[in-house]
GROMACS .gro file of C-alpha atoms in nm:
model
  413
    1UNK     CA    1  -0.322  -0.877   4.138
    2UNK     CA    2  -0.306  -0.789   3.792
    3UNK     CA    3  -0.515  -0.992   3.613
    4UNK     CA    4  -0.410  -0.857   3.232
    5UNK     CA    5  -0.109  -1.043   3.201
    6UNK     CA    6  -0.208  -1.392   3.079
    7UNK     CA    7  -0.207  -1.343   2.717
    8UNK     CA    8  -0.073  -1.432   2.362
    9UNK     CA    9   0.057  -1.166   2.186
   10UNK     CA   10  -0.038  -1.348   1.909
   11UNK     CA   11  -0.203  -1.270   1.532
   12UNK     CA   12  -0.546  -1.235   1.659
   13UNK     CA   13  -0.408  -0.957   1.963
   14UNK     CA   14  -0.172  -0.726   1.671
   15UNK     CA   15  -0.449  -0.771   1.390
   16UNK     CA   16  -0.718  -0.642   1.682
   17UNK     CA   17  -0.508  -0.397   1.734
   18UNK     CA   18  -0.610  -0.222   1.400
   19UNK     CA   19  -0.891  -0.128   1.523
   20UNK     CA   20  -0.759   0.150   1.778
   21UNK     CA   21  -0.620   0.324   1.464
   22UNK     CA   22  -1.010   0.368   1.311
   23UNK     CA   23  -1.139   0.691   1.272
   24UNK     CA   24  -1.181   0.871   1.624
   25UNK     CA   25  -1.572   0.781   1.577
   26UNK     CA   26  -1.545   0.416   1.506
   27UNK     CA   27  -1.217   0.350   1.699
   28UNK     CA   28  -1.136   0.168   2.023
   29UNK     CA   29  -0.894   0.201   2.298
   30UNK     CA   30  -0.580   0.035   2.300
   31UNK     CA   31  -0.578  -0.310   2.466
   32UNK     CA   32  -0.512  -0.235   2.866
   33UNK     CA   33  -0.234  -0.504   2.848
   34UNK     CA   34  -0.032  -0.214   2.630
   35UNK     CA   35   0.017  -0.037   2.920
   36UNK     CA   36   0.090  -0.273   3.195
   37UNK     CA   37   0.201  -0.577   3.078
   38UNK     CA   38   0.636  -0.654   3.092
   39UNK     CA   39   0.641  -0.799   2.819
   40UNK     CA   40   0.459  -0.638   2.598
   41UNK     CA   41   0.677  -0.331   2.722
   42UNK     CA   42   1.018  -0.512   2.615
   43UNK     CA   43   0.861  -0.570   2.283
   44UNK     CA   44   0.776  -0.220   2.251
   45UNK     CA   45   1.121  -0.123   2.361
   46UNK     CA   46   1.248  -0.281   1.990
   47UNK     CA   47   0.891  -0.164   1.808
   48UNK     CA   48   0.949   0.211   1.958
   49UNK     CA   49   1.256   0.349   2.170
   50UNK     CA   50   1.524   0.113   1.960
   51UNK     CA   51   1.425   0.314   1.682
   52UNK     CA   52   1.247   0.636   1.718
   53UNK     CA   53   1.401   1.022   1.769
   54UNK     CA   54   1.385   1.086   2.138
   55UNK     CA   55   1.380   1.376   2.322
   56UNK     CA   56   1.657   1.437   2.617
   57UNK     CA   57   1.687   1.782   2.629
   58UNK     CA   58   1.685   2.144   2.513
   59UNK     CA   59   2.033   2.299   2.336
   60UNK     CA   60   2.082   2.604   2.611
   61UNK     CA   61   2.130   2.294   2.851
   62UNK     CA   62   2.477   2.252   2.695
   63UNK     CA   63   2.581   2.637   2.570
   64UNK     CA   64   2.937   2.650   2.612
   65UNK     CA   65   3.228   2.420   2.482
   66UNK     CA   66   3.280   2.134   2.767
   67UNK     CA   67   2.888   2.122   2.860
   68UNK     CA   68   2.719   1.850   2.972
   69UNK     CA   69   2.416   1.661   3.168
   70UNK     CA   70   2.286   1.295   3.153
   71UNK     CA   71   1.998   1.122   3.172
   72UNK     CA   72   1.821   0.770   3.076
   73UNK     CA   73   1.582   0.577   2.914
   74UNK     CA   74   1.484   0.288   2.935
   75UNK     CA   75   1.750   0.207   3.138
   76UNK     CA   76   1.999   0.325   2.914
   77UNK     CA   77   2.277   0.601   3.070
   78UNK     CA   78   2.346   0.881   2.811
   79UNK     CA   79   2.566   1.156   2.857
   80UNK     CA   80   2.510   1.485   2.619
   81UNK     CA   81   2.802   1.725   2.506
   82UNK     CA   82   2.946   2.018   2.362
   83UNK     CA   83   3.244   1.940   2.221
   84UNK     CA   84   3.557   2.156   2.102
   85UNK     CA   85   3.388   2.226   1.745
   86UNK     CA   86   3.062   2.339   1.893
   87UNK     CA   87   2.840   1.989   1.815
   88UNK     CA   88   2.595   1.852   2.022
   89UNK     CA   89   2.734   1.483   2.078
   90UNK     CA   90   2.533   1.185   2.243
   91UNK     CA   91   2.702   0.904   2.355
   92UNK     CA   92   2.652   0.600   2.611
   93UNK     CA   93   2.752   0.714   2.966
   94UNK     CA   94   2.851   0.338   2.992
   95UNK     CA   95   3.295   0.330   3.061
   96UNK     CA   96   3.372   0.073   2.829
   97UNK     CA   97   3.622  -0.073   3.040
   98UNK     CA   98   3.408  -0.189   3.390
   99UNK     CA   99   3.069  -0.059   3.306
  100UNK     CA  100   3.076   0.249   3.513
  101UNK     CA  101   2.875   0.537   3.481
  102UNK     CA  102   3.118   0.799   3.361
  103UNK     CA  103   2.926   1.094   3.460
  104UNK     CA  104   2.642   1.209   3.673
  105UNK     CA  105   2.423   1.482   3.665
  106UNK     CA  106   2.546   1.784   3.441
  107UNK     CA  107   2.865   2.042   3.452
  108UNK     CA  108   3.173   2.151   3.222
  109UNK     CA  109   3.476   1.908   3.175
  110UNK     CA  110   3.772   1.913   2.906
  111UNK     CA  111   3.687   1.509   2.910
  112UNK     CA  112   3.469   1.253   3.080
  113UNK     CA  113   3.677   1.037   3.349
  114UNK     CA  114   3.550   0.770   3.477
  115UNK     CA  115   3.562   0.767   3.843
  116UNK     CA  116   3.587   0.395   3.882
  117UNK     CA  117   3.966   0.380   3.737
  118UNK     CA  118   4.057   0.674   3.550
  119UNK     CA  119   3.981   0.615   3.180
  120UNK     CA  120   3.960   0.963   3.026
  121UNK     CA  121   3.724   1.000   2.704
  122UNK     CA  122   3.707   1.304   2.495
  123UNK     CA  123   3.352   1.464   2.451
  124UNK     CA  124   3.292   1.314   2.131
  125UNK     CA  125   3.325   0.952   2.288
  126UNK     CA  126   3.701   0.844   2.196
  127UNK     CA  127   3.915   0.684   2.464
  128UNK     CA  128   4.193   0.931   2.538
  129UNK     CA  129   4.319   0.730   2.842
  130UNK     CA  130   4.382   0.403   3.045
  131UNK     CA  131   4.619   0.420   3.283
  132UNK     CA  132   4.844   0.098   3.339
  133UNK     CA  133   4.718  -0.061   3.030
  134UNK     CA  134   5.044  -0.110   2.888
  135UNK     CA  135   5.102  -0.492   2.953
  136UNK     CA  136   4.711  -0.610   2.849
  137UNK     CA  137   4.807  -0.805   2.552
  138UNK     CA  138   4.637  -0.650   2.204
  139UNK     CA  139   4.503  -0.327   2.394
  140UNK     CA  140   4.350  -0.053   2.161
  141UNK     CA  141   4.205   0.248   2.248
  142UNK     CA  142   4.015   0.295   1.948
  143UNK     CA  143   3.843  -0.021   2.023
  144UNK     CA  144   3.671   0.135   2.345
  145UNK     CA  145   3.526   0.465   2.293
  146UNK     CA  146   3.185   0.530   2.415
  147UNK     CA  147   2.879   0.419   2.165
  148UNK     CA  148   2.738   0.728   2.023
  149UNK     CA  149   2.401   0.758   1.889
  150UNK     CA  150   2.252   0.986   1.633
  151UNK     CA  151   2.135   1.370   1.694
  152UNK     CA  152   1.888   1.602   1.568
  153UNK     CA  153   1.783   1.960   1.703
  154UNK     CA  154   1.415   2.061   1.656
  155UNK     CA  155   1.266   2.400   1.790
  156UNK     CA  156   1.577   2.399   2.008
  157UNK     CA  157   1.529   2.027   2.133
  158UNK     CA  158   1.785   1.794   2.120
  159UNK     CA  159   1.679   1.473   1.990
  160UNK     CA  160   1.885   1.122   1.974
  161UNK     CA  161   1.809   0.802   1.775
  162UNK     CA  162   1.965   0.443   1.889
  163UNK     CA  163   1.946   0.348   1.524
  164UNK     CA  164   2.215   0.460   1.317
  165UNK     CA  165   2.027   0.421   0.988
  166UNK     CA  166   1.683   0.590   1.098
  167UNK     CA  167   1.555   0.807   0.865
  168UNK     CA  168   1.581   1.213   0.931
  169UNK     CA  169   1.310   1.369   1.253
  170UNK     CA  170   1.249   1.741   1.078
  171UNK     CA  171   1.108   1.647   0.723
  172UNK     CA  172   0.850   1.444   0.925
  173UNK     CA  173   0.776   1.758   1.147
  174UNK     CA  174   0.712   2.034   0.872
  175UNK     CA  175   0.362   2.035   0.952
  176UNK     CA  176   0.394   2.130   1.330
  177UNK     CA  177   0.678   2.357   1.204
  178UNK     CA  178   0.429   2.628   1.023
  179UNK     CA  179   0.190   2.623   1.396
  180UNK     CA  180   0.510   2.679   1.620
  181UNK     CA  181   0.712   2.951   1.425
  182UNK     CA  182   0.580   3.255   1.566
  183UNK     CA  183   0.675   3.089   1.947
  184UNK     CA  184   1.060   3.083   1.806
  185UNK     CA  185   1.103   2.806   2.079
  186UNK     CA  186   1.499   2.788   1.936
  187UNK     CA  187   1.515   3.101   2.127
  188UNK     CA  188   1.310   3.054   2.412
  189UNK     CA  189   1.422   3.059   2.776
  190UNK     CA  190   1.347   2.908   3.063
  191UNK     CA  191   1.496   2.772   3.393
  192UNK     CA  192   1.673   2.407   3.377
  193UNK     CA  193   1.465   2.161   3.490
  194UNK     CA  194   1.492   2.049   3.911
  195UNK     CA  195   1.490   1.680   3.996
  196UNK     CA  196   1.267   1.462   3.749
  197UNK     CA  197   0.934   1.311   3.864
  198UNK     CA  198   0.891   0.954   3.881
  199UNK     CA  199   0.539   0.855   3.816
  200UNK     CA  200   0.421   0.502   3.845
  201UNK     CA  201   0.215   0.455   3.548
  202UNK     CA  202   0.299   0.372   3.185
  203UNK     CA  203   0.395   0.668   2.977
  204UNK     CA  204   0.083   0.628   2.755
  205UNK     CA  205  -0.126   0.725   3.025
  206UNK     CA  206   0.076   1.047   3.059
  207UNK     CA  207   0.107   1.114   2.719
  208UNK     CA  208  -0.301   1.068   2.637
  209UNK     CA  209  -0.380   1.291   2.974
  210UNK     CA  210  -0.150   1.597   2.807
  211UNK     CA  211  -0.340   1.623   2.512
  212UNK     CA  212  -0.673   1.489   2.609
  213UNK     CA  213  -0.917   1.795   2.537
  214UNK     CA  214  -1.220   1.589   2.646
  215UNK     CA  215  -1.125   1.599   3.062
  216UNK     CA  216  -1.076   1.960   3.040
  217UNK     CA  217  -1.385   2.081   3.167
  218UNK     CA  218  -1.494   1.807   3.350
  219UNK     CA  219  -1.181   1.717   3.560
  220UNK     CA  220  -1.049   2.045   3.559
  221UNK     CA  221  -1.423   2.202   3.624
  222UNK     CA  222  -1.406   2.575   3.765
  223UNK     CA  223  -1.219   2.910   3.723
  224UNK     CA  224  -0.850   2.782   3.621
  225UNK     CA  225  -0.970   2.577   3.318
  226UNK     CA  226  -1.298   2.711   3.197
  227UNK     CA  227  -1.172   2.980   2.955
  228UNK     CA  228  -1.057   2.636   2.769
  229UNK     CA  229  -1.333   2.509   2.698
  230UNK     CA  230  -1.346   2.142   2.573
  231UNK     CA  231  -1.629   2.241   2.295
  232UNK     CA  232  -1.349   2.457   2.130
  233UNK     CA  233  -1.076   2.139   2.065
  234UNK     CA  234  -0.976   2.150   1.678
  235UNK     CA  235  -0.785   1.902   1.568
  236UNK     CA  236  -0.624   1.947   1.193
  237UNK     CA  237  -0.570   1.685   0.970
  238UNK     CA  238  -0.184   1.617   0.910
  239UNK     CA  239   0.005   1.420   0.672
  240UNK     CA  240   0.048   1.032   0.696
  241UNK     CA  241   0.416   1.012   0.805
  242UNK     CA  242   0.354   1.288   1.073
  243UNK     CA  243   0.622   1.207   1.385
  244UNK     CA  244   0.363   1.392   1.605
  245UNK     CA  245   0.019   1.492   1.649
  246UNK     CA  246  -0.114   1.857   1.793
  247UNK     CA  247  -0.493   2.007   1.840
  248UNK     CA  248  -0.581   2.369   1.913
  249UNK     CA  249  -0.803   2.447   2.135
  250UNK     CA  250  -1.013   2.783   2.157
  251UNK     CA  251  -1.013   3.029   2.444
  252UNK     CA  252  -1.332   3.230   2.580
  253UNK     CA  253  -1.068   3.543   2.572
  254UNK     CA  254  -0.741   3.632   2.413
  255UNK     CA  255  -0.408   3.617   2.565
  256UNK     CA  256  -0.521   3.380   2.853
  257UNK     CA  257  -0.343   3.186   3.089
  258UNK     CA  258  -0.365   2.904   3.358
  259UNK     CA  259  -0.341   3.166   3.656
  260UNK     CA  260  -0.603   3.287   3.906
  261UNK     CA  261  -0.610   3.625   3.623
  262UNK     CA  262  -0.709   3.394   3.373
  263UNK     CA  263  -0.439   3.615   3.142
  264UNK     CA  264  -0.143   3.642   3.080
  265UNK     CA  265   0.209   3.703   3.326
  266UNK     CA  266   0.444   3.749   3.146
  267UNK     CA  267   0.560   3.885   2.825
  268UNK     CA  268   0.339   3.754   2.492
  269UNK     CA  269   0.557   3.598   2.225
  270UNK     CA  270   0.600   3.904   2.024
  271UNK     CA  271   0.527   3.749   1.666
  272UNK     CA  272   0.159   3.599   1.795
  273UNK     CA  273  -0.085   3.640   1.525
  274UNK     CA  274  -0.500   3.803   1.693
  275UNK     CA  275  -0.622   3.401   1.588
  276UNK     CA  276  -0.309   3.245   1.800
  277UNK     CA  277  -0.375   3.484   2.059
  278UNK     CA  278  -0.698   3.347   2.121
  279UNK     CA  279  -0.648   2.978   2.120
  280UNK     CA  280  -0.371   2.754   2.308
  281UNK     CA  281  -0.207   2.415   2.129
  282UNK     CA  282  -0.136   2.110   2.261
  283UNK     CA  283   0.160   1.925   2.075
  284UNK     CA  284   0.259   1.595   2.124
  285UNK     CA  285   0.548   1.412   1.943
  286UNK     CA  286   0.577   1.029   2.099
  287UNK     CA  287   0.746   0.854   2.257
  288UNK     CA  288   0.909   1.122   2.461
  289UNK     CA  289   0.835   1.503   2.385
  290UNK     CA  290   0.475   1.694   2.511
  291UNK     CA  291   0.425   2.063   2.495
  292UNK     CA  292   0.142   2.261   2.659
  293UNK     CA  293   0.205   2.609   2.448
  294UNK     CA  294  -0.031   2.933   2.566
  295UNK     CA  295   0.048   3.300   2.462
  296UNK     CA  296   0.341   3.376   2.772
  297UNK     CA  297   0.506   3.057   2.830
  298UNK     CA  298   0.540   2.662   2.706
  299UNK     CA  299   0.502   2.384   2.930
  300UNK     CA  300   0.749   2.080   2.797
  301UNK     CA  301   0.744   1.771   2.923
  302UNK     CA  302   1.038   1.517   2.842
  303UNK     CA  303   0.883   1.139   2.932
  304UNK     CA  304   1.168   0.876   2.949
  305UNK     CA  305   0.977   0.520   3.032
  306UNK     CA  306   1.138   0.262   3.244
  307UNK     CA  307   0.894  -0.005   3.304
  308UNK     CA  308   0.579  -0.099   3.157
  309UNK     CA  309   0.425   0.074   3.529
  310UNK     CA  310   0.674   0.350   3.552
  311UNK     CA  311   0.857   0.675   3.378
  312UNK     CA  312   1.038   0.980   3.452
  313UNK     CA  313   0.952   1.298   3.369
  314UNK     CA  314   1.164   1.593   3.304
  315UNK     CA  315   0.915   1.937   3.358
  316UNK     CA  316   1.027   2.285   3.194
  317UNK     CA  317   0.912   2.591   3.091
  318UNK     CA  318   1.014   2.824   2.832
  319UNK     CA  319   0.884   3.212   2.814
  320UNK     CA  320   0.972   3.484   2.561
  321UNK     CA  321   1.333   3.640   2.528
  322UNK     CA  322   1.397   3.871   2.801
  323UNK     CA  323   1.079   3.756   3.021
  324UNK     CA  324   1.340   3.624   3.287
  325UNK     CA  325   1.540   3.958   3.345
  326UNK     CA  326   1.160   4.087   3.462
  327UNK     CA  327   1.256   4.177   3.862
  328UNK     CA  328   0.923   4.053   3.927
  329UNK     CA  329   0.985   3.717   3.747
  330UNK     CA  330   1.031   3.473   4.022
  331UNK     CA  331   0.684   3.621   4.171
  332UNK     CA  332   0.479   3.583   3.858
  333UNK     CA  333   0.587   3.214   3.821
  334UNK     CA  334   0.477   3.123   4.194
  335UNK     CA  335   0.141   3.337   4.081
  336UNK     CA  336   0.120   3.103   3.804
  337UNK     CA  337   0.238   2.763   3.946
  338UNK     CA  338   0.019   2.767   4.246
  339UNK     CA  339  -0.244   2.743   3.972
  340UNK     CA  340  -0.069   2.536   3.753
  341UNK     CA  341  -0.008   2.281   4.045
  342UNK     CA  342  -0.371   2.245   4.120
  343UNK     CA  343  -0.424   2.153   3.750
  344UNK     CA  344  -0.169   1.907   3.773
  345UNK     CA  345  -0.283   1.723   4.083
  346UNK     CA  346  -0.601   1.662   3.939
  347UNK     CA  347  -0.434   1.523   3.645
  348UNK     CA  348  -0.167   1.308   3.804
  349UNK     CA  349  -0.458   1.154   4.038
  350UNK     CA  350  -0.605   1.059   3.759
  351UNK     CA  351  -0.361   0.902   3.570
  352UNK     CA  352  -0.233   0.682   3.876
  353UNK     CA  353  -0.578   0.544   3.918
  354UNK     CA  354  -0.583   0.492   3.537
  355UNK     CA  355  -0.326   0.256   3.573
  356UNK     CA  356  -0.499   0.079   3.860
  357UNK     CA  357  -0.783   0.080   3.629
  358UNK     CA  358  -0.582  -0.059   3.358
  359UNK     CA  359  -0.509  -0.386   3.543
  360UNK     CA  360  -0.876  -0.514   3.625
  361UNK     CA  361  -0.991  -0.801   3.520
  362UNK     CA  362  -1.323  -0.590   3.371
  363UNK     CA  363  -1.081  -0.339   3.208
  364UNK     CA  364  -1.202  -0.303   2.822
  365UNK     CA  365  -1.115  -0.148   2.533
  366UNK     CA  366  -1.380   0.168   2.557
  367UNK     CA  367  -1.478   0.395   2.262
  368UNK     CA  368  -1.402   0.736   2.235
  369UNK     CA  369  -1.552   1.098   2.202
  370UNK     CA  370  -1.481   1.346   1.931
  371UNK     CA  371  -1.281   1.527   2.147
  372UNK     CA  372  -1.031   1.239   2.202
  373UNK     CA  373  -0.923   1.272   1.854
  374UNK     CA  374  -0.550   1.331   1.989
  375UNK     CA  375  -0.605   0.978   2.195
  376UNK     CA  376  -0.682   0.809   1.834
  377UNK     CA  377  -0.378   0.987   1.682
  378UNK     CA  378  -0.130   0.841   1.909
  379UNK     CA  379  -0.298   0.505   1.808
  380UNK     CA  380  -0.245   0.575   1.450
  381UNK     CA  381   0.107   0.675   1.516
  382UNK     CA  382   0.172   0.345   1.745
  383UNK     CA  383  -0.026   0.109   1.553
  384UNK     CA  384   0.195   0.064   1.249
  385UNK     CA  385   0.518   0.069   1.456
  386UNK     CA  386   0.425  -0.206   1.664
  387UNK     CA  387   0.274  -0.413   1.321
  388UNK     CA  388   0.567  -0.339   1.161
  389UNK     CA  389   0.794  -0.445   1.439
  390UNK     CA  390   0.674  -0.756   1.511
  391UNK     CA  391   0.659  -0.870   1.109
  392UNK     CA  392   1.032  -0.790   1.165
  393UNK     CA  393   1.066  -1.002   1.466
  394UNK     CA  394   0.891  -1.281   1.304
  395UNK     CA  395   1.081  -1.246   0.983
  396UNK     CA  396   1.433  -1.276   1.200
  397UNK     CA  397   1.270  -1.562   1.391
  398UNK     CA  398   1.190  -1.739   1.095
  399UNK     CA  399   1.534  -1.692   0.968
  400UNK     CA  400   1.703  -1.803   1.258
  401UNK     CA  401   1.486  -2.149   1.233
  402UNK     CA  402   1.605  -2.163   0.920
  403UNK     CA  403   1.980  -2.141   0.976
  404UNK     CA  404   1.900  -2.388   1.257
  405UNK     CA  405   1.715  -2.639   1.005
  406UNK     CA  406   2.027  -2.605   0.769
  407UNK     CA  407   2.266  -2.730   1.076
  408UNK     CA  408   2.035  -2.984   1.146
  409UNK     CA  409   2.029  -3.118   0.806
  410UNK     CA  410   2.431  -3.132   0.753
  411UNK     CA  411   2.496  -3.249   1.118
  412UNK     CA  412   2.250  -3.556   1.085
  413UNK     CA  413   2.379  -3.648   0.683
   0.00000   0.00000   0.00000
């Protein structure tokens, strides 16, 4: 039983709440019902993914003219293109006509037919065709095209916004820009992701495990994580409006790896700096994007919640230019997975029994170590959003009363 849920999400719970945004030394954890109660996740769905730049993709997904894949969040269909002027287009995947999905999975097309009954639409959205609708009374085609969202493209990420007025995503990541550069991710390759993982556990718990240096070298304990040690996590101080959060963290050698060589596979970014050789960064940029960076390859991570117990996760890599035409490339990345996969069991263990953990009855809010600063970060960057949301909720709600008042009024005179 989950014995979290019965609670007000009231003044007292969002002004206690300020408190997990404190200084990593006087801060506490976020409330446990943050992560598993329903409806605290549909009110975060308005404070956070109604609003906020999310990742879907990378741009090499969709080279060519015609490209395309989908995916989903929470529980939203979106379909990506390339159309016939080169732009990266986002759209609902939702036919406007019977609410079929209008594509699956990823390919080429000249347009986007919906299976169900035909109607064509073009790949930026517009309704090109709806066969035998020449007798519905008042029938427009311009009135059904698919909803399109907002894009952005950051370090060769494509990034889409619900809301059409949100403010600009790169101005708010010039400070991760300057600690990325010499990785050129906009030109990094990499295989397309397989079949996404569906983890049950909300996608805080993910997203503090990625960049959490303090488990390093006590989870992770032995010869695939000690050259990382958790005494060498740096976290640098960023500007206020920030829309993500990184630390560095210090190696015991340069140009290491998480292989049984404990160095490098494959190729070294060629612009690395000596200090960025000897140090690996964690980046995180919430709600959806996590990258594990080292000197030969970048992990990404692409979380896409569902539930307030559930998300999908869509796992890449990227390497230097050129790395994949190495004959011996498919047998480096087995060398290095079979590591990487033991790193990642430990760490997906954990965060399932996390979320068991999460919905005791004796579940607190705890206190955290220096070297949880990136925990306390994501607090800072959630805190406001979900203050701010909710003095917008209220502020509608009160204006609806209002309106309802005003009726009252004229229908009873």
């Amino acid at each position: 039983m989950n014995f979290q849920r019965n609670i007000a999400f009231d003044d007292v719970f969002f002004d206690a709440l300020d408190r997990s945004a404190l200084p990593v030394g006087q801060a506490q954890t976020l409330p446990p019902q943050c992560y598993t109660d329903p409806q605290f996740f549909e009110f975060e769905k308005e404070a956070l993914f109604n609003h906020e730049w999310l990742c879907v993709g990378r741009e090499d997904w969709i080279r060519n003219i015609g490209d395309y894949f989908t995916t989903a969040i929470i529980g939203e269909p979106i379909v990506i293109t390339r159309n016939a002027r080169r732009e990266i287009k986002a759209m609902s995947a939702v036919c406007q006509h019977r609410a079929m999905v209008v594509a699956e999975g990823f390919g080429n097309a000249r347009a986007l037919l919906c299976p169900y009954h035909h109607w064509a639409y073009s790949l930026d959205g517009e309704l090109i065709a709806a066969p035998a609708m020449d007798a519905t009374e008042g029938f427009d085609k311009k009135d059904f095209c698919l909803p399109t969202m907002q894009v952005e493209c950051w370090q060769g990420f494509i990034f889409i916004n619900f809301d059409a007025s949100a403010a600009p995503l790169a101005p708010r990541l010039s400070a991760l820009d300057p600690v990325l550069a010499n990785f050129d991710l906009a030109n990094a390759e990499g295989p397309r992701p397989g079949k996404p993982f569906h983890f049950q556990w909300n996608w805080k718990v993910m997203f503090e495990n990625n960049n959490d240096g303090y488990h390093a070298n006590r989870l992770h304990h032995g010869p695939l994580h000690d050259f990382v040690p958790s005494s060498l996590a740096s976290f640098p101080e960023l500007p206020p409006n920030t829309a993500g959060y990184y630390r560095f963290n210090g190696t015991t050698h340069a140009d290491a790896a998480f292989n049984p060589t404990q160095k490098a596979l494959f190729p070294i970014f060629p612009k690395l700096t000596l200090e960025e050789r000897n140090r690996m960064l964690f980046a995180n940029l919430p709600p959806t994007l996590s990258l594990v960076v080292s000197v030969d390859s970048v992990i990404f991570m692409i979380l896409r919640a569902d539930t307030a117990g559930s998300h999908f996760v869509d796992q890449g890599t990227l390497y230097a230019p050129g790395a994949m035409k190495d004959t011996l490339f498919e047998k480096r990345v087995e060398m290095s997975m079979s590591a990487v996969a033991d790193i990642i069991a430990q760490d997906l263990h954990v965060d399932a029994m996390v979320q068991v953990g999460l919905q005791s009855r004796y579940a607190t809010r705890g206190r955290y170590s220096w070297q949880e600063r990136a925990q306390q970060e994501l607090n800072a960057w959630l805190v406001p959003r979900y203050k701010s949301a909710r003095a917008r909720m209220a502020a509608s709600a009160a204006t609806a009363r209002g309106k309802l008042a005003s009726i009252d009024v004229v229908v009873t005179s």
